Short mmCIF file of C-alpha atoms in Angstrom, two decimals:
data_model
loop_
_atom_site.label_atom_id
_atom_site.label_comp_id
_atom_site.label_asym_id
_atom_site.label_seq_id
_atom_site.Cartn_x
_atom_site.Cartn_y
_atom_site.Cartn_z
CA MET R 1395 151.60 11.11 268.36
CA SER R 1396 154.13 13.94 268.96
CA GLY R 1397 152.39 14.22 272.42
CA ILE R 1398 153.36 10.27 273.12
CA TRP R 1399 157.20 10.40 271.98
CA GLY R 1400 159.99 12.62 273.38
CA LEU R 1401 162.48 13.26 270.88
CA ARG R 1402 164.78 10.62 271.72
CA GLU R 1403 161.86 8.09 271.14
CA LYS R 1404 161.50 9.96 267.90
CA ARG R 1405 165.22 9.52 266.67
CA LEU R 1406 165.15 6.28 267.73
CA ILE R 1407 162.31 5.25 265.66
CA ILE R 1408 163.22 7.33 262.79
CA TRP R 1409 167.10 5.29 263.05
CA GLY R 1410 165.18 2.47 263.21
CA LEU R 1411 163.29 3.25 259.95
CA VAL R 1412 166.67 3.70 258.56
CA LEU R 1413 167.69 0.60 259.23
CA ALA R 1414 164.78 -1.23 257.99
CA VAL R 1415 165.32 0.65 254.80
CA VAL R 1416 168.64 -0.87 254.34
CA VAL R 1417 167.83 -4.44 255.54
CA LEU R 1418 164.99 -4.27 252.69
CA LEU R 1419 167.97 -2.63 250.13
CA ASN R 1420 170.22 -5.71 251.08
CA LEU R 1421 167.80 -8.69 251.41
CA PRO R 1422 168.60 -11.56 249.27
CA ALA R 1423 166.19 -12.18 246.81
CA PRO R 1424 164.02 -15.25 247.96
CA ALA R 1425 163.16 -13.38 251.23
CA ALA R 1426 162.99 -10.27 249.56
CA TRP R 1427 160.38 -12.19 247.59
CA ARG R 1428 158.78 -13.76 250.45
CA VAL R 1429 158.15 -10.38 252.17
CA SER R 1430 156.71 -9.60 248.93
CA ALA R 1431 154.06 -12.31 248.21
CA GLU R 1432 152.88 -11.20 251.86
CA CYS R 1433 152.23 -8.07 251.14
CA ARG R 1434 150.55 -9.10 248.11
CA ASP R 1435 148.45 -11.74 249.42
CA SER R 1436 147.49 -9.25 252.26
CA ILE R 1437 146.35 -6.96 249.50
CA GLY R 1438 145.13 -9.18 247.46
CA PRO R 1439 141.49 -9.65 248.95
CA PHE R 1440 140.85 -5.61 249.25
CA GLN R 1441 141.67 -5.48 245.82
CA ASN R 1442 139.36 -8.54 244.33
CA VAL R 1443 136.60 -6.58 246.19
CA PHE R 1444 137.81 -3.00 245.16
CA SER R 1445 137.71 -4.39 242.01
CA LEU R 1446 134.35 -5.38 241.90
CA LEU R 1447 132.98 -2.38 243.05
CA VAL R 1448 134.34 -0.60 240.57
CA VAL R 1449 132.99 -2.83 238.00
CA ARG R 1450 129.35 -2.99 239.94
CA THR R 1451 129.57 0.84 240.43
CA GLY R 1452 130.31 1.38 236.42
CA GLN R 1453 127.19 -1.22 235.85
CA TRP R 1454 125.03 1.25 238.23
CA VAL R 1455 126.28 3.93 236.96
CA SER R 1456 125.14 2.71 233.02
CA ARG R 1457 121.69 1.32 234.44
CA ILE R 1458 120.92 5.14 235.67
CA GLY R 1459 121.23 6.21 232.32
CA ARG R 1460 119.56 3.85 231.25
CA THR R 1461 116.59 4.28 233.58
CA GLN R 1462 117.00 7.38 232.65
CA ARG R 1463 116.32 7.19 229.39
CA ILE R 1464 113.20 4.98 230.09
CA LEU R 1465 111.93 7.66 232.62
CA GLU R 1466 111.99 9.77 229.19
CA GLU R 1467 110.45 7.61 227.20
CA LYS R 1468 107.90 7.06 229.63
CA GLN R 1469 106.43 10.46 229.23
CA GLN R 1470 105.41 9.59 225.73
CA LEU R 1471 104.63 6.07 225.98
CA GLU R 1472 102.13 3.78 228.49
CA VAL R 1473 103.00 2.50 232.33
CA ARG R 1474 103.09 -1.16 230.73
CA ILE R 1475 105.02 -0.39 228.04
CA ALA R 1476 107.67 0.99 229.77
CA THR R 1477 107.42 -1.98 232.22
CA LEU R 1478 107.93 -4.61 229.73
CA GLU R 1479 110.98 -2.54 228.05
CA HIS R 1480 112.69 -2.33 231.35
CA ARG R 1481 112.40 -6.19 231.68
CA LEU R 1482 113.37 -6.52 228.13
CA ARG R 1483 116.83 -4.60 229.08
CA ARG R 1484 117.42 -6.55 231.95
CA LEU R 1485 116.89 -9.89 229.83
CA GLU R 1486 118.88 -8.23 227.42
CA ARG R 1487 122.12 -7.76 229.81
CA PHE R 1488 121.24 -11.83 231.58
CA GLU R 1489 121.54 -12.44 227.22
CA ILE R 1490 124.88 -10.65 227.06
CA GLU R 1491 126.59 -12.05 230.31
CA ASN R 1492 125.35 -15.78 228.98
CA GLU R 1493 126.79 -15.14 225.43
CA THR R 1494 130.05 -14.20 226.79
CA LEU R 1495 130.20 -17.15 229.26
CA ARG R 1496 129.45 -19.60 226.71
CA ARG R 1497 132.14 -17.88 224.22
CA GLN R 1498 134.73 -18.32 227.53
CA LEU R 1499 133.50 -21.58 228.18
CA GLY R 1500 133.60 -22.66 224.27
CA PHE R 1501 136.84 -21.55 223.43
CA SER R 1502 138.21 -23.32 226.75
CA ILE R 1503 136.61 -26.53 225.65
CA LEU R 1504 138.24 -26.33 222.20
CA SER R 1505 141.80 -25.00 222.99
CA PRO R 1506 144.54 -27.57 223.10
CA HIS R 1507 145.79 -26.60 226.08
CA LYS R 1508 144.15 -27.09 229.61
CA LEU R 1509 143.41 -23.65 230.39
CA LEU R 1510 142.29 -21.82 233.93
CA LEU R 1511 140.17 -19.07 233.51
CA CYS R 1512 141.59 -16.16 235.64
CA GLU R 1513 140.23 -12.51 236.22
CA VAL R 1514 142.02 -9.24 236.04
CA ILE R 1515 141.90 -7.54 239.77
CA SER R 1516 144.39 -4.98 238.94
CA ARG R 1517 145.72 -3.32 235.56
CA GLY R 1518 149.36 -1.74 235.27
CA ASP R 1519 152.23 -1.71 237.54
CA LEU R 1520 151.86 0.28 240.74
CA SER R 1521 155.58 2.35 239.58
CA GLY R 1522 154.03 3.02 236.45
CA TRP R 1523 157.29 1.30 234.64
CA TRP R 1524 156.10 -2.02 233.72
CA GLU R 1525 153.39 -3.22 231.32
CA THR R 1526 151.40 -5.75 233.44
CA VAL R 1527 147.86 -7.00 234.82
CA ARG R 1528 147.33 -8.47 237.95
CA LEU R 1529 145.31 -12.11 237.79
CA ASN R 1530 142.99 -13.38 241.14
CA LYS R 1531 144.79 -16.87 240.46
CA GLY R 1532 148.19 -17.80 241.79
CA LEU R 1533 150.04 -20.79 243.55
CA ALA R 1534 147.12 -22.44 245.18
CA ASP R 1535 145.55 -22.66 242.03
CA GLY R 1536 148.82 -24.27 239.98
CA VAL R 1537 149.63 -21.01 238.27
CA ALA R 1538 153.64 -20.92 238.36
CA SER R 1539 155.77 -18.26 237.30
CA GLY R 1540 156.24 -18.22 233.18
CA MET R 1541 153.40 -19.64 232.12
CA ALA R 1542 151.80 -18.32 228.80
CA VAL R 1543 148.73 -15.81 229.53
CA ILE R 1544 146.22 -16.05 226.42
CA ASN R 1545 142.28 -14.85 226.11
CA ASP R 1546 139.99 -16.04 222.98
CA GLU R 1547 141.55 -13.59 221.04
CA GLY R 1548 145.44 -14.34 221.49
CA LEU R 1549 148.06 -14.53 223.53
CA VAL R 1550 148.39 -11.79 226.37
CA GLY R 1551 151.84 -12.30 227.82
CA ARG R 1552 153.49 -14.51 230.61
CA THR R 1553 153.07 -15.07 234.10
CA ILE R 1554 155.89 -13.20 236.65
CA GLY R 1555 155.10 -12.69 240.06
CA VAL R 1556 153.02 -15.65 241.82
CA THR R 1557 151.90 -15.11 245.04
CA ALA R 1558 149.41 -18.16 246.72
CA ARG R 1559 146.60 -15.98 245.70
CA THR R 1560 147.58 -13.91 242.68
CA CYS R 1561 149.72 -13.65 239.85
CA ASP R 1562 151.20 -10.62 237.51
CA VAL R 1563 151.29 -11.00 233.50
CA LEU R 1564 154.02 -9.27 232.02
CA LEU R 1565 152.04 -8.02 228.51
CA ILE R 1566 153.23 -9.19 225.39
CA THR R 1567 153.48 -5.05 224.73
CA ASP R 1568 156.14 -4.25 227.44
CA PRO R 1569 159.89 -4.40 226.08
CA ASN R 1570 161.35 -6.83 228.31
CA CYS R 1571 158.61 -9.36 226.87
CA LYS R 1572 160.13 -11.42 224.10
CA VAL R 1573 158.46 -14.22 222.16
CA ALA R 1574 159.44 -16.95 220.05
CA CYS R 1575 156.81 -16.41 216.92
CA GLU R 1576 156.82 -17.97 213.72
CA THR R 1577 154.36 -16.73 210.91
CA ALA R 1578 151.48 -18.98 209.67
CA ASN R 1579 152.11 -18.78 205.88
CA SER R 1580 155.34 -18.33 204.99
CA GLY R 1581 156.69 -20.61 208.41
CA ALA R 1582 159.78 -17.33 208.65
CA PHE R 1583 160.74 -17.30 212.13
CA GLY R 1584 161.64 -14.34 214.26
CA ILE R 1585 161.68 -12.89 218.17
CA MET R 1586 158.98 -10.85 218.62
CA ARG R 1587 159.61 -7.87 221.51
CA GLY R 1588 157.30 -5.27 223.06
CA MET R 1589 157.73 -1.93 222.16
CA GLY R 1590 156.09 -0.19 224.98
CA ALA R 1591 153.75 2.58 225.77
CA ARG R 1592 153.51 5.22 223.59
CA LEU R 1593 151.93 8.54 224.35
CA ILE R 1594 149.60 9.38 221.46
CA GLY R 1595 146.36 7.05 221.94
CA ARG R 1596 142.81 6.58 220.97
CA ALA R 1597 141.70 8.42 224.03
CA ALA R 1598 143.73 10.42 226.54
CA MET R 1599 142.72 8.04 229.53
CA GLU R 1600 143.12 4.52 229.36
CA LEU R 1601 143.03 1.25 231.87
CA LEU R 1602 146.55 0.76 230.41
CA SER R 1603 148.27 3.16 227.49
CA PRO R 1604 147.91 2.39 224.14
CA ALA R 1605 151.18 -0.06 223.15
CA ASN R 1606 153.28 0.43 219.84
CA PRO R 1607 152.75 -2.33 217.53
CA VAL R 1608 155.45 -5.37 218.71
CA GLU R 1609 158.06 -5.61 216.51
CA LEU R 1610 159.04 -9.28 215.19
CA ASN R 1611 163.07 -9.59 214.68
CA TYR R 1612 165.52 -11.82 212.93
CA ILE R 1613 163.09 -12.85 209.98
CA SER R 1614 165.28 -14.82 207.27
CA THR R 1615 165.52 -12.33 204.48
CA THR R 1616 164.69 -16.04 202.47
CA HIS R 1617 161.47 -16.17 203.54
CA ALA R 1618 158.39 -14.58 202.12
CA ILE R 1619 156.48 -12.31 204.75
CA GLN R 1620 153.83 -9.60 203.89
CA GLU R 1621 151.38 -7.65 205.56
CA GLY R 1622 148.27 -9.43 206.88
CA ASP R 1623 150.25 -12.60 207.51
CA VAL R 1624 148.78 -14.32 210.71
CA VAL R 1625 151.95 -14.24 213.70
CA LEU R 1626 151.80 -17.47 216.17
CA THR R 1627 154.06 -18.44 218.65
CA SER R 1628 156.69 -21.07 217.39
CA GLY R 1629 157.39 -22.81 220.56
CA LEU R 1630 160.58 -22.66 220.69
CA GLY R 1631 162.04 -21.08 224.19
CA SER R 1632 160.10 -23.32 226.01
CA VAL R 1633 158.02 -20.54 227.68
CA PHE R 1634 154.95 -20.41 225.04
CA PRO R 1635 153.82 -23.25 223.86
CA ALA R 1636 153.50 -23.59 220.11
CA GLY R 1637 150.73 -22.55 217.65
CA LEU R 1638 149.20 -19.51 220.23
CA PRO R 1639 148.00 -17.04 218.06
CA VAL R 1640 150.10 -13.76 218.79
CA GLY R 1641 148.79 -11.01 215.67
CA ARG R 1642 148.69 -9.79 212.60
CA VAL R 1643 151.80 -8.04 210.38
CA GLY R 1644 151.13 -4.97 209.82
CA GLY R 1645 154.72 -3.78 207.89
CA VAL R 1646 158.23 -5.21 206.65
CA ARG R 1647 161.20 -3.96 206.63
CA MET R 1648 164.78 -4.62 206.21
CA HIS R 1649 167.48 -3.82 209.45
CA SER R 1650 169.58 -1.08 208.62
CA SER R 1651 172.40 -3.57 208.84
CA GLY R 1652 170.74 -5.46 205.92
CA LEU R 1653 171.13 -8.87 207.72
CA TYR R 1654 167.80 -9.68 208.25
CA ARG R 1655 163.99 -8.20 208.23
CA GLN R 1656 161.55 -6.73 211.17
CA ALA R 1657 158.10 -6.77 210.97
CA ASP R 1658 155.76 -4.73 212.99
CA VAL R 1659 152.92 -6.82 214.42
CA VAL R 1660 149.58 -5.94 215.22
CA PRO R 1661 148.46 -8.06 218.98
CA SER R 1662 145.17 -9.83 217.79
CA ALA R 1663 144.46 -9.80 222.08
CA SER R 1664 143.01 -6.32 222.66
CA LEU R 1665 145.03 -5.71 225.66
CA VAL R 1666 143.68 -2.48 226.93
CA SER R 1667 140.16 -3.51 228.86
CA PHE R 1668 139.73 -7.38 228.83
CA ARG R 1669 138.73 -8.54 232.04
CA TYR R 1670 138.96 -12.92 231.93
CA ALA R 1671 142.05 -14.38 230.63
CA PHE R 1672 143.58 -17.98 230.45
CA VAL R 1673 146.74 -19.37 231.62
CA VAL R 1674 147.97 -22.46 229.93
CA MET R 1675 148.50 -24.99 232.53
CA GLU R 1676 149.75 -27.65 230.24
CA GLN R 1677 149.00 -29.54 227.10
CA LYS R 1678 145.62 -31.57 227.09
CA GLN R 1679 146.66 -35.32 226.66
CA MET T 866 146.06 3.96 268.70
CA MET T 867 143.41 5.83 266.36
CA PHE T 868 146.32 7.62 265.05
CA GLY T 869 147.74 4.39 263.66
CA MET T 870 144.49 3.47 262.42
CA LEU T 871 143.68 5.91 260.45
CA MET T 872 147.25 6.11 258.74
CA GLY T 873 146.47 2.67 258.13
CA ILE T 874 143.06 2.68 256.34
CA SER T 875 144.29 5.76 254.81
CA MET T 876 147.11 3.96 253.24
CA LEU T 877 145.37 0.67 251.95
CA VAL T 878 142.07 3.50 250.51
CA ALA T 879 144.84 5.46 248.89
CA LEU T 880 146.81 1.99 247.48
CA LEU T 881 143.75 0.70 246.10
CA LEU T 882 143.20 4.08 244.18
CA GLN T 883 146.58 4.21 242.89
CA ALA T 884 146.35 0.75 241.52
CA HIS T 885 142.65 1.48 240.38
CA LEU T 886 142.88 4.79 238.70
CA PRO T 887 144.00 4.79 235.01
CA GLY T 888 147.09 6.15 233.90
CA ILE T 889 146.87 9.06 231.70
CA THR T 890 148.37 8.34 227.76
CA LEU T 891 149.20 11.77 227.54
CA LEU T 892 151.07 12.14 230.42
CA GLY T 893 153.35 9.00 229.36
CA GLY T 894 151.25 6.69 231.54
CA ALA T 895 151.65 8.08 234.58
CA ARG T 896 149.75 6.69 237.43
CA TRP T 897 147.74 9.21 239.91
CA PRO T 898 150.42 9.39 243.33
CA VAL T 899 147.53 8.96 245.71
CA LEU T 900 150.44 7.16 248.28
CA CYS T 901 153.05 9.36 247.58
CA SER T 902 150.35 12.64 248.30
CA LEU T 903 149.38 10.53 251.90
CA VAL T 904 153.24 10.38 252.59
CA LEU T 905 153.60 14.13 252.21
CA TYR T 906 150.41 15.05 254.23
CA TYR T 907 151.91 13.00 257.20
CA ALA T 908 155.05 14.53 256.84
CA LEU T 909 153.86 18.20 256.70
CA ASN T 910 151.07 18.33 259.00
CA HIS T 911 152.62 15.78 261.70
CA HIS T 912 155.81 14.94 263.27
CA GLY T 913 158.68 13.63 260.99
CA VAL T 914 157.86 10.31 262.53
CA ALA T 915 154.56 9.87 261.44
CA GLY T 916 156.00 11.00 258.15
CA ALA T 917 158.79 8.61 257.99
CA VAL T 918 156.77 5.71 259.22
CA CYS T 919 154.22 6.23 256.49
CA ALA T 920 156.57 6.70 253.84
CA PHE T 921 158.33 2.88 254.92
CA ALA T 922 154.86 1.55 254.92
CA CYS T 923 153.59 3.26 251.98
CA GLY T 924 156.87 2.25 249.93
CA LEU T 925 156.61 -1.16 251.21
CA LEU T 926 153.30 -2.08 250.11
CA ILE T 927 154.42 -0.20 246.40
CA ASP T 928 157.48 -2.55 246.24
CA SER T 929 155.75 -5.30 246.89
CA LEU T 930 152.74 -4.56 244.63
CA SER T 931 154.60 -3.52 241.54
CA LEU T 932 158.06 -5.21 240.21
CA VAL T 933 160.11 -2.51 241.46
CA PRO T 934 163.42 -4.25 243.80
CA LEU T 935 162.37 -4.05 247.56
CA GLY T 936 163.29 -1.18 249.35
CA TYR T 937 163.85 1.18 246.54
CA SER T 938 160.24 3.01 247.21
CA GLY T 939 160.63 2.92 251.17
CA LEU T 940 164.20 5.03 250.46
CA LEU T 941 162.82 7.46 248.24
CA LEU T 942 159.85 8.02 250.28
CA CYS T 943 161.50 8.61 253.32
CA LEU T 944 163.99 10.98 252.21
CA MET T 945 160.86 12.59 250.98
CA ALA T 946 158.93 12.28 253.89
CA LEU T 947 162.13 13.54 255.97
CA SER T 948 162.85 16.81 253.43
CA ALA T 949 159.50 17.49 253.57
CA GLY T 950 159.28 17.72 257.52
CA ALA T 951 162.12 19.75 257.50
CA CYS T 952 160.62 22.54 255.47
CA ARG T 953 157.71 22.06 257.82
CA LYS T 954 158.26 25.34 260.20
CA HIS T 955 158.84 27.38 257.12
CA VAL T 956 155.61 26.25 255.18
CA LEU T 957 151.75 26.59 255.77
CA PRO T 958 151.23 23.01 255.90
CA GLU T 959 147.08 23.34 255.62
CA ALA T 960 147.28 25.46 252.00
CA MET T 961 146.37 24.49 249.09
CA VAL T 962 149.40 26.07 247.55
CA THR T 963 151.99 24.40 249.67
CA ALA T 964 150.25 20.62 249.09
CA SER T 965 150.14 21.72 245.32
CA VAL T 966 153.88 22.76 245.26
CA PHE T 967 154.56 19.98 247.14
CA GLY T 968 152.76 17.11 245.80
CA GLY T 969 153.83 18.21 242.46
CA LEU T 970 157.65 18.45 243.36
CA GLY T 971 157.69 15.29 245.35
CA ALA T 972 155.90 13.10 242.86
CA GLY T 973 158.12 14.34 240.43
CA LEU T 974 161.30 13.99 242.18
CA TYR T 975 160.03 10.28 243.11
CA ALA T 976 159.65 9.19 239.49
CA LEU T 977 162.58 11.15 238.69
CA LEU T 978 164.79 9.15 241.28
CA LEU T 979 162.99 5.66 240.43
CA TYR T 980 163.29 6.10 236.91
CA ALA T 981 167.45 6.66 237.41
CA MET T 982 167.19 3.82 239.95
CA LEU T 983 165.52 1.39 237.67
CA ALA T 984 167.39 2.35 234.52
CA ASN T 985 170.76 1.74 236.45
CA GLN T 986 169.06 -1.70 237.16
CA GLY T 987 168.37 -2.29 233.67
CA VAL T 988 164.96 -1.45 233.03
CA GLN T 989 165.04 -1.73 229.13
CA GLY T 990 163.30 0.12 226.10
CA VAL T 991 161.60 3.22 227.39
CA SER T 992 161.61 5.64 225.21
CA LEU T 993 163.61 9.17 225.94
CA GLY T 994 160.51 11.14 225.22
CA VAL T 995 157.39 8.50 226.79
CA VAL T 996 160.31 8.90 230.25
CA VAL T 997 160.45 12.77 229.61
CA ALA T 998 156.56 12.51 229.48
CA ARG T 999 156.02 10.34 232.77
CA ILE T 1000 158.35 12.04 235.27
CA ALA T 1001 156.68 15.47 233.90
CA GLY T 1002 153.48 13.67 234.47
CA SER T 1003 154.24 11.93 237.88
CA GLY T 1004 154.44 15.79 238.69
CA VAL T 1005 151.48 17.32 237.14
CA LEU T 1006 149.40 14.71 239.04
CA GLY T 1007 151.09 15.07 241.95
CA ALA T 1008 149.95 18.84 241.90
CA ILE T 1009 146.98 17.79 241.35
CA THR T 1010 146.46 14.80 243.56
CA ALA T 1011 147.75 16.55 246.97
CA PRO T 1012 145.04 19.31 247.65
CA PRO T 1013 142.50 16.89 247.73
CA VAL T 1014 144.15 14.09 249.57
CA PHE T 1015 145.47 17.08 252.25
CA PHE T 1016 141.99 17.96 252.23
CA VAL T 1017 140.15 14.89 253.46
CA LEU T 1018 142.91 14.36 255.63
CA ALA T 1019 142.82 16.98 257.62
CA ARG T 1020 139.04 16.90 257.58
CA LEU T 1021 139.50 13.76 259.26
CA HIS T 1022 142.26 14.18 261.54
CA ARG T 1023 140.43 17.78 262.81
CA ALA T 1024 136.72 15.43 263.01
CA LEU T 1025 138.70 12.70 265.29
CA GLU T 1026 140.61 15.36 266.88
CA LEU T 1027 143.78 13.70 265.76
CA GLY T 1028 145.87 16.90 265.18
CA ASP T 1029 149.48 17.73 265.87
CA LYS T 1030 149.47 19.03 269.05
CA GLU T 1031 153.34 20.65 268.97
CA ALA T 1032 151.65 22.32 265.48
CA GLN T 1033 148.33 23.45 267.42
CA HIS T 1034 150.85 25.14 270.25
CA ARG T 1035 152.75 26.84 267.59
CA VAL T 1036 150.26 28.33 265.50
CA ASN T 1037 148.63 29.55 269.20
CA ALA T 1038 151.90 30.94 270.04
#
């Protein structure tokens, strides 16, 4: 590369890059978003394929482990029994897959909302400063910014940064995500806010950092609220439809000002390892 | 042509790896800085232009695929590439120790400066402990990630005879 260009050309390229950085930093928001969206949509298919590859490799590795076990048993058992066992295991895998798909389908049918099934293609913000996941559906599928995202366990987050074929989901554990909630038992209202990642988790490596329990703020002191109460979205604030399960109250305390109470909420949705999620499109008629 | 293609493919692979490798909880959820190591490789082992082009492209990719405002990572990575390029004549770029030291310092400083810029923009709620752990963690992961990245890329460039001729002349002299 250095053989092709002289010192003058190299300087010109570097100044050109400096100019390009300055232009990028000063781009108006819509133009900056268009550049980002183009990049995201170009990389999206590669992320999709890579994500699939990771999943398939995991399955292949686990299959190798399983085959190894079968081989060990084969030394003790007859060849026919080993073959039947292998076939049985294959059927078991199909049964689990069938069960998962049935559950997802059943949940989709039973839900009072029109849902769009999406697959997670990337976990965690690339810079590491936000708690997000990327889904494989975007504007082309009717997804818009600010839609609620749930899975069969509960609320996951809301869509942000929607491009033609992908969308990012800001998880409820991110401090920038706020949700208007109420408790199912007493009807106490509050604003729930993520408390971000924590340093100590279940394992040293996680797909996403384990999060602190989210915090429900501004709960009136007149309402009875106790540990174990179910927390639902209240529908106030217009982003999240009412009645989506969020989690359970883990602990209640008075705010230091003495004006309202706060509660720790343990999210009902497992946010570390889910693979499918639903974007809430609209209320069913 | 071949050089550009190899750089492009390396960037794509590095991007996919960085996006899919899980962060480490004990290090504040810091991500593996594969793209940062790639930029440092080009800055230290090839001419400054290669480093700066790679830095700009990687910065654009990082900002596009995350919630960081466009241009932040490009600016930081370009500065990193130019600074590393300036040190190029005083270090042994092929040595693993060089890769590790530059990888650690580069990733740590990148995380620190990016946080400073984001904090200025109002990133909320990240506790000080997590910030410190994440910045230190980025440095540690950078020091671990850079040597293998340098090794693989150096092998690839040597296999395809795409080494920096200036550097080769300097070594021969």
